Amino acid sequence: MTVVKSTLPEPARKVAGEALQGTLVDLLGLSLIGKQAHWNIVGPRFRSIHLQLDEVVDTARTYADTVAERAAALGVPPDGRPETVATGYTLPGPKAGWLRDTEVVQVVVDALEAAIGRLRERIAATGEPDPVTQDLLISLTAELEKQRWMFDAENWPREG
């Protein structure tokens, strides 16, 4: 049952809805792994990375809301329930317990890189059916690429 009538034809709505739902799960998961790392980081760069993690979390949470509202506007009910995120989240995440600052940086770089790869696939898929959703995904990708760059620069030069 569609409560909100979409301005898109059904096939386009389906493509956009799937892209938005997958992105929502990725963003909610990123915000959770960001906080997990934020609480458990140790090492000489604790403070700077601890604060930088909040930037990633804020970005993920802000865009998650925007993505969910875009889905709702298209008549696609967004699903951010914990069980949906738990079963649908497949990006890399941190191990349990204390995390060395270099480990945190690498986990965040890897998670952001995987999320960006998935976003680029969704950008390609939504270009024809819904350029508005594509534009939102492009903006999000640019922001996550910026965050990835900032974290990747933290572990230079590479150890070992």
Short mmCIF file of N, CA and C in Angstrom, two decimals:
data_model
loop_
_atom_site.label_atom_id
_atom_site.label_comp_id
_atom_site.label_asym_id
_atom_site.label_seq_id
_atom_site.Cartn_x
_atom_site.Cartn_y
_atom_site.Cartn_z
N MET A 1 0.84 -1.18 0.00
CA MET A 1 0.00 0.00 0.00
C MET A 1 0.89 1.24 0.00
N THR A 2 0.67 2.13 -0.94
CA THR A 2 1.38 3.39 -0.99
C THR A 2 0.48 4.48 -0.43
N VAL A 3 0.91 5.05 0.67
CA VAL A 3 0.14 6.12 1.31
C VAL A 3 0.44 7.45 0.63
N VAL A 4 1.73 7.65 0.33
CA VAL A 4 2.15 8.88 -0.34
C VAL A 4 2.26 8.59 -1.82
N LYS A 5 1.57 9.39 -2.61
CA LYS A 5 1.60 9.21 -4.06
C LYS A 5 2.89 9.81 -4.61
N SER A 6 3.58 9.03 -5.42
CA SER A 6 4.84 9.47 -6.00
C SER A 6 4.60 10.18 -7.32
N THR A 7 5.48 11.11 -7.63
CA THR A 7 5.45 11.77 -8.94
C THR A 7 6.20 10.94 -9.98
N LEU A 8 6.88 9.88 -9.53
CA LEU A 8 7.62 9.02 -10.45
C LEU A 8 6.77 7.84 -10.91
N PRO A 9 6.99 7.37 -12.12
CA PRO A 9 6.35 6.13 -12.55
C PRO A 9 6.87 4.98 -11.67
N GLU A 10 6.09 3.94 -11.53
CA GLU A 10 6.42 2.84 -10.62
C GLU A 10 7.81 2.23 -10.85
N PRO A 11 8.22 1.96 -12.09
CA PRO A 11 9.57 1.38 -12.26
C PRO A 11 10.67 2.31 -11.74
N ALA A 12 10.54 3.60 -11.98
CA ALA A 12 11.53 4.57 -11.51
C ALA A 12 11.50 4.68 -9.99
N ARG A 13 10.31 4.64 -9.42
CA ARG A 13 10.16 4.71 -7.97
C ARG A 13 10.82 3.50 -7.31
N LYS A 14 10.69 2.35 -7.93
CA LYS A 14 11.29 1.13 -7.38
C LYS A 14 12.81 1.23 -7.37
N VAL A 15 13.41 1.69 -8.46
CA VAL A 15 14.87 1.84 -8.55
C VAL A 15 15.35 2.86 -7.51
N ALA A 16 14.71 4.00 -7.46
CA ALA A 16 15.11 5.03 -6.51
C ALA A 16 14.91 4.55 -5.07
N GLY A 17 13.81 3.89 -4.81
CA GLY A 17 13.53 3.39 -3.46
C GLY A 17 14.57 2.39 -2.99
N GLU A 18 14.97 1.48 -3.87
CA GLU A 18 16.00 0.50 -3.50
C GLU A 18 17.34 1.18 -3.23
N ALA A 19 17.69 2.15 -4.07
CA ALA A 19 18.95 2.88 -3.87
C ALA A 19 18.92 3.66 -2.55
N LEU A 20 17.81 4.28 -2.26
CA LEU A 20 17.70 5.06 -1.03
C LEU A 20 17.71 4.16 0.20
N GLN A 21 17.01 3.03 0.14
CA GLN A 21 16.98 2.13 1.29
C GLN A 21 18.36 1.55 1.58
N GLY A 22 19.06 1.12 0.55
CA GLY A 22 20.41 0.61 0.75
C GLY A 22 21.34 1.66 1.33
N THR A 23 21.20 2.88 0.85
CA THR A 23 22.01 3.98 1.35
C THR A 23 21.67 4.29 2.80
N LEU A 24 20.39 4.24 3.14
CA LEU A 24 19.97 4.48 4.52
C LEU A 24 20.63 3.46 5.47
N VAL A 25 20.59 2.21 5.10
CA VAL A 25 21.21 1.16 5.94
C VAL A 25 22.71 1.41 6.08
N ASP A 26 23.38 1.73 4.97
CA ASP A 26 24.82 2.01 5.04
C ASP A 26 25.11 3.19 5.96
N LEU A 27 24.33 4.25 5.85
CA LEU A 27 24.57 5.44 6.67
C LEU A 27 24.31 5.19 8.16
N LEU A 28 23.23 4.49 8.46
CA LEU A 28 22.95 4.18 9.87
C LEU A 28 24.05 3.28 10.44
N GLY A 29 24.51 2.32 9.64
CA GLY A 29 25.61 1.47 10.08
C GLY A 29 26.90 2.26 10.27
N LEU A 30 27.20 3.17 9.33
CA LEU A 30 28.40 4.01 9.48
C LEU A 30 28.34 4.84 10.76
N SER A 31 27.17 5.36 11.08
CA SER A 31 27.06 6.16 12.30
C SER A 31 27.32 5.30 13.54
N LEU A 32 26.87 4.05 13.49
CA LEU A 32 27.09 3.14 14.63
C LEU A 32 28.55 2.72 14.76
N ILE A 33 29.20 2.38 13.66
CA ILE A 33 30.61 1.99 13.78
C ILE A 33 31.47 3.20 14.13
N GLY A 34 31.06 4.38 13.66
CA GLY A 34 31.78 5.59 14.04
C GLY A 34 31.74 5.82 15.54
N LYS A 35 30.58 5.64 16.14
CA LYS A 35 30.45 5.81 17.58
C LYS A 35 31.16 4.69 18.33
N GLN A 36 31.09 3.46 17.84
CA GLN A 36 31.80 2.36 18.49
C GLN A 36 33.30 2.66 18.55
N ALA A 37 33.85 3.10 17.44
CA ALA A 37 35.27 3.45 17.41
C ALA A 37 35.55 4.67 18.29
N HIS A 38 34.67 5.65 18.28
CA HIS A 38 34.79 6.87 19.08
C HIS A 38 34.93 6.54 20.57
N TRP A 39 34.17 5.57 21.02
CA TRP A 39 34.18 5.20 22.45
C TRP A 39 35.37 4.33 22.83
N ASN A 40 35.98 3.66 21.87
CA ASN A 40 37.00 2.65 22.18
C ASN A 40 38.39 2.96 21.66
N ILE A 41 38.60 4.12 21.08
CA ILE A 41 39.91 4.45 20.51
C ILE A 41 40.92 4.72 21.63
N VAL A 42 42.15 4.24 21.40
CA VAL A 42 43.27 4.53 22.30
C VAL A 42 44.49 4.82 21.43
N GLY A 43 45.43 5.52 21.98
CA GLY A 43 46.67 5.79 21.25
C GLY A 43 47.01 7.26 21.28
N PRO A 44 48.18 7.59 20.75
CA PRO A 44 48.67 8.96 20.84
C PRO A 44 47.80 9.99 20.08
N ARG A 45 47.04 9.53 19.12
CA ARG A 45 46.18 10.47 18.37
C ARG A 45 44.72 10.37 18.81
N PHE A 46 44.52 9.88 20.03
CA PHE A 46 43.17 9.67 20.56
C PHE A 46 42.27 10.89 20.34
N ARG A 47 42.67 12.02 20.84
CA ARG A 47 41.78 13.19 20.84
C ARG A 47 41.39 13.63 19.43
N SER A 48 42.36 13.78 18.56
CA SER A 48 42.05 14.30 17.22
C SER A 48 41.15 13.31 16.44
N ILE A 49 41.44 12.03 16.53
CA ILE A 49 40.62 11.06 15.81
C ILE A 49 39.26 10.89 16.49
N HIS A 50 39.25 10.93 17.80
CA HIS A 50 38.00 10.88 18.57
C HIS A 50 37.03 11.97 18.08
N LEU A 51 37.54 13.17 17.91
CA LEU A 51 36.71 14.29 17.43
C LEU A 51 36.38 14.14 15.95
N GLN A 52 37.31 13.66 15.17
CA GLN A 52 37.08 13.47 13.73
C GLN A 52 36.00 12.42 13.49
N LEU A 53 35.93 11.42 14.35
CA LEU A 53 34.89 10.40 14.22
C LEU A 53 33.50 11.01 14.37
N ASP A 54 33.38 12.00 15.23
CA ASP A 54 32.08 12.67 15.38
C ASP A 54 31.65 13.36 14.09
N GLU A 55 32.61 13.84 13.31
CA GLU A 55 32.27 14.46 12.03
C GLU A 55 31.66 13.43 11.08
N VAL A 56 32.23 12.24 11.05
CA VAL A 56 31.69 11.17 10.21
C VAL A 56 30.29 10.79 10.68
N VAL A 57 30.13 10.64 12.00
CA VAL A 57 28.83 10.28 12.57
C VAL A 57 27.80 11.36 12.25
N ASP A 58 28.16 12.62 12.42
CA ASP A 58 27.22 13.71 12.11
C ASP A 58 26.82 13.70 10.64
N THR A 59 27.79 13.50 9.77
CA THR A 59 27.49 13.44 8.33
C THR A 59 26.55 12.27 8.03
N ALA A 60 26.87 11.11 8.58
CA ALA A 60 26.04 9.92 8.32
C ALA A 60 24.62 10.13 8.84
N ARG A 61 24.49 10.69 10.02
CA ARG A 61 23.15 10.89 10.59
C ARG A 61 22.35 11.94 9.84
N THR A 62 23.00 13.02 9.46
CA THR A 62 22.31 14.08 8.71
C THR A 62 21.84 13.57 7.36
N TYR A 63 22.73 12.89 6.65
CA TYR A 63 22.35 12.36 5.34
C TYR A 63 21.34 11.22 5.46
N ALA A 64 21.42 10.44 6.53
CA ALA A 64 20.43 9.37 6.72
C ALA A 64 19.03 9.97 6.79
N ASP A 65 18.89 11.07 7.49
CA ASP A 65 17.59 11.72 7.58
C ASP A 65 17.14 12.25 6.22
N THR A 66 18.05 12.85 5.49
CA THR A 66 17.73 13.38 4.16
C THR A 66 17.34 12.25 3.20
N VAL A 67 18.09 11.16 3.24
CA VAL A 67 17.82 10.01 2.38
C VAL A 67 16.46 9.40 2.73
N ALA A 68 16.18 9.24 4.02
CA ALA A 68 14.90 8.66 4.45
C ALA A 68 13.74 9.57 4.05
N GLU A 69 13.91 10.87 4.17
CA GLU A 69 12.84 11.79 3.78
C GLU A 69 12.63 11.80 2.28
N ARG A 70 13.69 11.62 1.51
CA ARG A 70 13.54 11.52 0.05
C ARG A 70 12.74 10.27 -0.30
N ALA A 71 13.04 9.15 0.36
CA ALA A 71 12.29 7.92 0.11
C ALA A 71 10.81 8.13 0.45
N ALA A 72 10.55 8.73 1.60
CA ALA A 72 9.16 8.97 2.00
C ALA A 72 8.45 9.87 1.00
N ALA A 73 9.15 10.88 0.49
CA ALA A 73 8.55 11.78 -0.49
C ALA A 73 8.18 11.06 -1.78
N LEU A 74 8.88 9.95 -2.05
CA LEU A 74 8.59 9.15 -3.25
C LEU A 74 7.56 8.07 -2.99
N GLY A 75 7.05 8.02 -1.76
CA GLY A 75 6.06 7.00 -1.43
C GLY A 75 6.67 5.67 -1.05
N VAL A 76 7.95 5.68 -0.70
CA VAL A 76 8.66 4.47 -0.27
C VAL A 76 8.93 4.61 1.22
N PRO A 77 8.33 3.76 2.05
CA PRO A 77 8.55 3.90 3.49
C PRO A 77 9.98 3.50 3.87
N PRO A 78 10.77 4.44 4.42
CA PRO A 78 12.14 4.09 4.80
C PRO A 78 12.13 3.15 6.00
N ASP A 79 13.10 2.24 6.03
CA ASP A 79 13.18 1.26 7.11
C ASP A 79 14.53 1.36 7.80
N GLY A 80 14.54 2.05 8.94
CA GLY A 80 15.76 2.21 9.72
C GLY A 80 15.72 1.44 11.03
N ARG A 81 14.86 0.42 11.08
CA ARG A 81 14.76 -0.37 12.32
C ARG A 81 16.07 -1.09 12.60
N PRO A 82 16.38 -1.30 13.88
CA PRO A 82 17.65 -1.96 14.22
C PRO A 82 17.83 -3.31 13.53
N GLU A 83 16.78 -4.10 13.44
CA GLU A 83 16.92 -5.41 12.81
C GLU A 83 17.20 -5.28 11.31
N THR A 84 16.67 -4.25 10.68
CA THR A 84 16.93 -4.02 9.26
C THR A 84 18.39 -3.63 9.05
N VAL A 85 18.88 -2.75 9.90
CA VAL A 85 20.28 -2.34 9.80
C VAL A 85 21.19 -3.52 10.10
N ALA A 86 20.86 -4.28 11.14
CA ALA A 86 21.70 -5.42 11.53
C ALA A 86 21.80 -6.47 10.43
N THR A 87 20.72 -6.74 9.74
CA THR A 87 20.76 -7.76 8.69
C THR A 87 21.25 -7.22 7.35
N GLY A 88 21.10 -5.92 7.12
CA GLY A 88 21.44 -5.36 5.82
C GLY A 88 22.81 -4.71 5.74
N TYR A 89 23.44 -4.46 6.88
CA TYR A 89 24.72 -3.75 6.88
C TYR A 89 25.85 -4.72 6.58
N THR A 90 26.61 -4.45 5.53
CA THR A 90 27.69 -5.35 5.12
C THR A 90 29.04 -4.65 4.97
N LEU A 91 29.13 -3.38 5.36
CA LEU A 91 30.39 -2.67 5.25
C LEU A 91 31.33 -3.10 6.38
N PRO A 92 32.64 -2.90 6.22
CA PRO A 92 33.58 -3.27 7.28
C PRO A 92 33.30 -2.50 8.57
N GLY A 93 33.60 -3.13 9.70
CA GLY A 93 33.40 -2.50 10.99
C GLY A 93 34.52 -2.88 11.95
N PRO A 94 34.57 -2.23 13.10
CA PRO A 94 35.64 -2.50 14.06
C PRO A 94 35.39 -3.78 14.85
N LYS A 95 36.46 -4.33 15.38
CA LYS A 95 36.34 -5.46 16.30
C LYS A 95 35.87 -4.93 17.66
N ALA A 96 35.50 -5.82 18.52
CA ALA A 96 35.08 -5.43 19.87
C ALA A 96 36.29 -5.04 20.70
N GLY A 97 36.08 -4.18 21.67
CA GLY A 97 37.14 -3.81 22.61
C GLY A 97 37.90 -2.57 22.18
N TRP A 98 39.01 -2.34 22.87
CA TRP A 98 39.84 -1.16 22.60
C TRP A 98 40.42 -1.24 21.21
N LEU A 99 40.54 -0.08 20.59
CA LEU A 99 41.04 -0.01 19.22
C LEU A 99 42.18 1.00 19.14
N ARG A 100 43.30 0.55 18.66
CA ARG A 100 44.45 1.44 18.46
C ARG A 100 44.08 2.50 17.43
N ASP A 101 44.59 3.70 17.59
CA ASP A 101 44.25 4.79 16.69
C ASP A 101 44.49 4.44 15.22
N THR A 102 45.59 3.74 14.92
CA THR A 102 45.85 3.36 13.53
C THR A 102 44.81 2.38 13.00
N GLU A 103 44.34 1.47 13.87
CA GLU A 103 43.28 0.52 13.47
C GLU A 103 41.99 1.26 13.15
N VAL A 104 41.65 2.22 14.00
CA VAL A 104 40.42 2.99 13.81
C VAL A 104 40.45 3.70 12.46
N VAL A 105 41.56 4.34 12.18
CA VAL A 105 41.69 5.06 10.91
C VAL A 105 41.48 4.09 9.75
N GLN A 106 42.11 2.92 9.79
CA GLN A 106 41.98 1.98 8.69
C GLN A 106 40.57 1.44 8.55
N VAL A 107 39.92 1.15 9.67
CA VAL A 107 38.53 0.67 9.62
C VAL A 107 37.63 1.72 9.00
N VAL A 108 37.81 2.97 9.38
CA VAL A 108 36.97 4.04 8.84
C VAL A 108 37.26 4.23 7.35
N VAL A 109 38.51 4.22 6.97
CA VAL A 109 38.86 4.34 5.54
C VAL A 109 38.21 3.21 4.75
N ASP A 110 38.32 1.99 5.25
CA ASP A 110 37.75 0.83 4.55
C ASP A 110 36.23 0.91 4.46
N ALA A 111 35.58 1.30 5.55
CA ALA A 111 34.12 1.41 5.55
C ALA A 111 33.66 2.51 4.61
N LEU A 112 34.32 3.65 4.65
CA LEU A 112 33.95 4.75 3.75
C LEU A 112 34.19 4.37 2.29
N GLU A 113 35.30 3.71 2.03
CA GLU A 113 35.60 3.30 0.66
C GLU A 113 34.53 2.34 0.13
N ALA A 114 34.12 1.40 0.96
CA ALA A 114 33.08 0.45 0.54
C ALA A 114 31.75 1.17 0.33
N ALA A 115 31.41 2.09 1.22
CA ALA A 115 30.16 2.85 1.08
C ALA A 115 30.18 3.69 -0.20
N ILE A 116 31.31 4.30 -0.47
CA ILE A 116 31.45 5.12 -1.69
C ILE A 116 31.28 4.25 -2.94
N GLY A 117 31.87 3.08 -2.93
CA GLY A 117 31.71 2.17 -4.07
C GLY A 117 30.26 1.82 -4.31
N ARG A 118 29.54 1.54 -3.24
CA ARG A 118 28.12 1.21 -3.38
C ARG A 118 27.32 2.44 -3.84
N LEU A 119 27.68 3.60 -3.33
CA LEU A 119 26.99 4.83 -3.77
C LEU A 119 27.20 5.08 -5.25
N ARG A 120 28.40 4.85 -5.73
CA ARG A 120 28.66 5.06 -7.16
C ARG A 120 27.80 4.13 -8.02
N GLU A 121 27.58 2.91 -7.56
CA GLU A 121 26.67 2.00 -8.27
C GLU A 121 25.24 2.55 -8.26
N ARG A 122 24.83 3.08 -7.14
CA ARG A 122 23.47 3.64 -7.02
C ARG A 122 23.32 4.92 -7.84
N ILE A 123 24.38 5.70 -7.93
CA ILE A 123 24.36 6.90 -8.77
C ILE A 123 24.11 6.49 -10.22
N ALA A 124 24.83 5.48 -10.68
CA ALA A 124 24.65 5.01 -12.05
C ALA A 124 23.24 4.48 -12.27
N ALA A 125 22.70 3.76 -11.28
CA ALA A 125 21.37 3.16 -11.42
C ALA A 125 20.25 4.19 -11.42
N THR A 126 20.43 5.31 -10.74
CA THR A 126 19.35 6.29 -10.59
C THR A 126 19.40 7.43 -11.60
N GLY A 127 20.44 7.50 -12.39
CA GLY A 127 20.59 8.62 -13.33
C GLY A 127 19.41 8.81 -14.26
N GLU A 128 18.99 7.76 -14.89
CA GLU A 128 17.86 7.84 -15.83
C GLU A 128 16.51 7.88 -15.10
N PRO A 129 16.25 6.97 -14.16
CA PRO A 129 14.92 6.94 -13.56
C PRO A 129 14.61 8.11 -12.63
N ASP A 130 15.62 8.63 -11.91
CA ASP A 130 15.35 9.71 -10.95
C ASP A 130 16.59 10.57 -10.71
N PRO A 131 16.80 11.58 -11.55
CA PRO A 131 17.97 12.44 -11.40
C PRO A 131 18.00 13.20 -10.06
N VAL A 132 16.85 13.41 -9.45
CA VAL A 132 16.82 14.10 -8.15
C VAL A 132 17.46 13.22 -7.08
N THR A 133 17.10 11.96 -7.05
CA THR A 133 17.73 11.02 -6.12
C THR A 133 19.21 10.88 -6.46
N GLN A 134 19.53 10.81 -7.75
CA GLN A 134 20.92 10.73 -8.16
C GLN A 134 21.71 11.92 -7.62
N ASP A 135 21.15 13.11 -7.71
CA ASP A 135 21.83 14.32 -7.23
C ASP A 135 22.11 14.23 -5.73
N LEU A 136 21.15 13.75 -4.97
CA LEU A 136 21.33 13.57 -3.53
C LEU A 136 22.49 12.59 -3.28
N LEU A 137 22.51 11.49 -4.01
CA LEU A 137 23.56 10.49 -3.83
C LEU A 137 24.93 11.03 -4.24
N ILE A 138 24.96 11.88 -5.25
CA ILE A 138 26.21 12.51 -5.68
C ILE A 138 26.74 13.43 -4.57
N SER A 139 25.87 14.22 -3.97
CA SER A 139 26.30 15.11 -2.88
C SER A 139 26.83 14.32 -1.70
N LEU A 140 26.14 13.25 -1.36
CA LEU A 140 26.58 12.40 -0.26
C LEU A 140 27.94 11.77 -0.57
N THR A 141 28.11 11.29 -1.78
CA THR A 141 29.37 10.68 -2.18
C THR A 141 30.52 11.67 -2.04
N ALA A 142 30.31 12.89 -2.47
CA ALA A 142 31.35 13.92 -2.35
C ALA A 142 31.74 14.12 -0.89
N GLU A 143 30.77 14.16 -0.01
CA GLU A 143 31.05 14.36 1.41
C GLU A 143 31.79 13.16 2.00
N LEU A 144 31.38 11.95 1.65
CA LEU A 144 32.06 10.77 2.18
C LEU A 144 33.47 10.64 1.60
N GLU A 145 33.66 11.04 0.35
CA GLU A 145 35.02 11.02 -0.22
C GLU A 145 35.92 12.00 0.52
N LYS A 146 35.39 13.13 0.91
CA LYS A 146 36.16 14.10 1.70
C LYS A 146 36.55 13.49 3.05
N GLN A 147 35.59 12.85 3.71
CA GLN A 147 35.87 12.22 5.00
C GLN A 147 36.92 11.10 4.85
N ARG A 148 36.78 10.30 3.79
CA ARG A 148 37.74 9.22 3.55
C ARG A 148 39.14 9.78 3.35
N TRP A 149 39.26 10.83 2.57
CA TRP A 149 40.55 11.46 2.31
C TRP A 149 41.18 11.93 3.63
N MET A 150 40.39 12.57 4.47
CA MET A 150 40.92 13.09 5.74
C MET A 150 41.40 11.96 6.65
N PHE A 151 40.66 10.86 6.69
CA PHE A 151 41.09 9.73 7.51
C PHE A 151 42.30 9.04 6.89
N ASP A 152 42.31 8.87 5.58
CA ASP A 152 43.42 8.19 4.92
C ASP A 152 44.72 8.95 5.15
N ALA A 153 44.66 10.26 5.18
CA ALA A 153 45.86 11.08 5.41
C ALA A 153 46.41 10.89 6.83
N GLU A 154 45.59 10.42 7.74
CA GLU A 154 46.01 10.21 9.13
C GLU A 154 47.06 9.11 9.27
N ASN A 155 47.05 8.12 8.42
CA ASN A 155 47.98 6.99 8.54
C ASN A 155 49.14 7.08 7.54
N TRP A 156 49.56 8.29 7.24
CA TRP A 156 50.68 8.45 6.35
C TRP A 156 51.89 8.92 7.15
N PRO A 157 53.05 8.41 6.98
CA PRO A 157 53.35 7.30 6.09
C PRO A 157 52.83 5.98 6.65
N ARG A 158 52.58 5.06 5.78
CA ARG A 158 52.05 3.76 6.18
C ARG A 158 53.06 3.03 7.06
N GLU A 159 52.53 2.35 8.09
CA GLU A 159 53.41 1.55 8.95
C GLU A 159 53.74 0.24 8.26
N GLY A 160 54.91 -0.31 8.60
CA GLY A 160 55.29 -1.65 8.14
C GLY A 160 55.55 -1.68 6.72
#
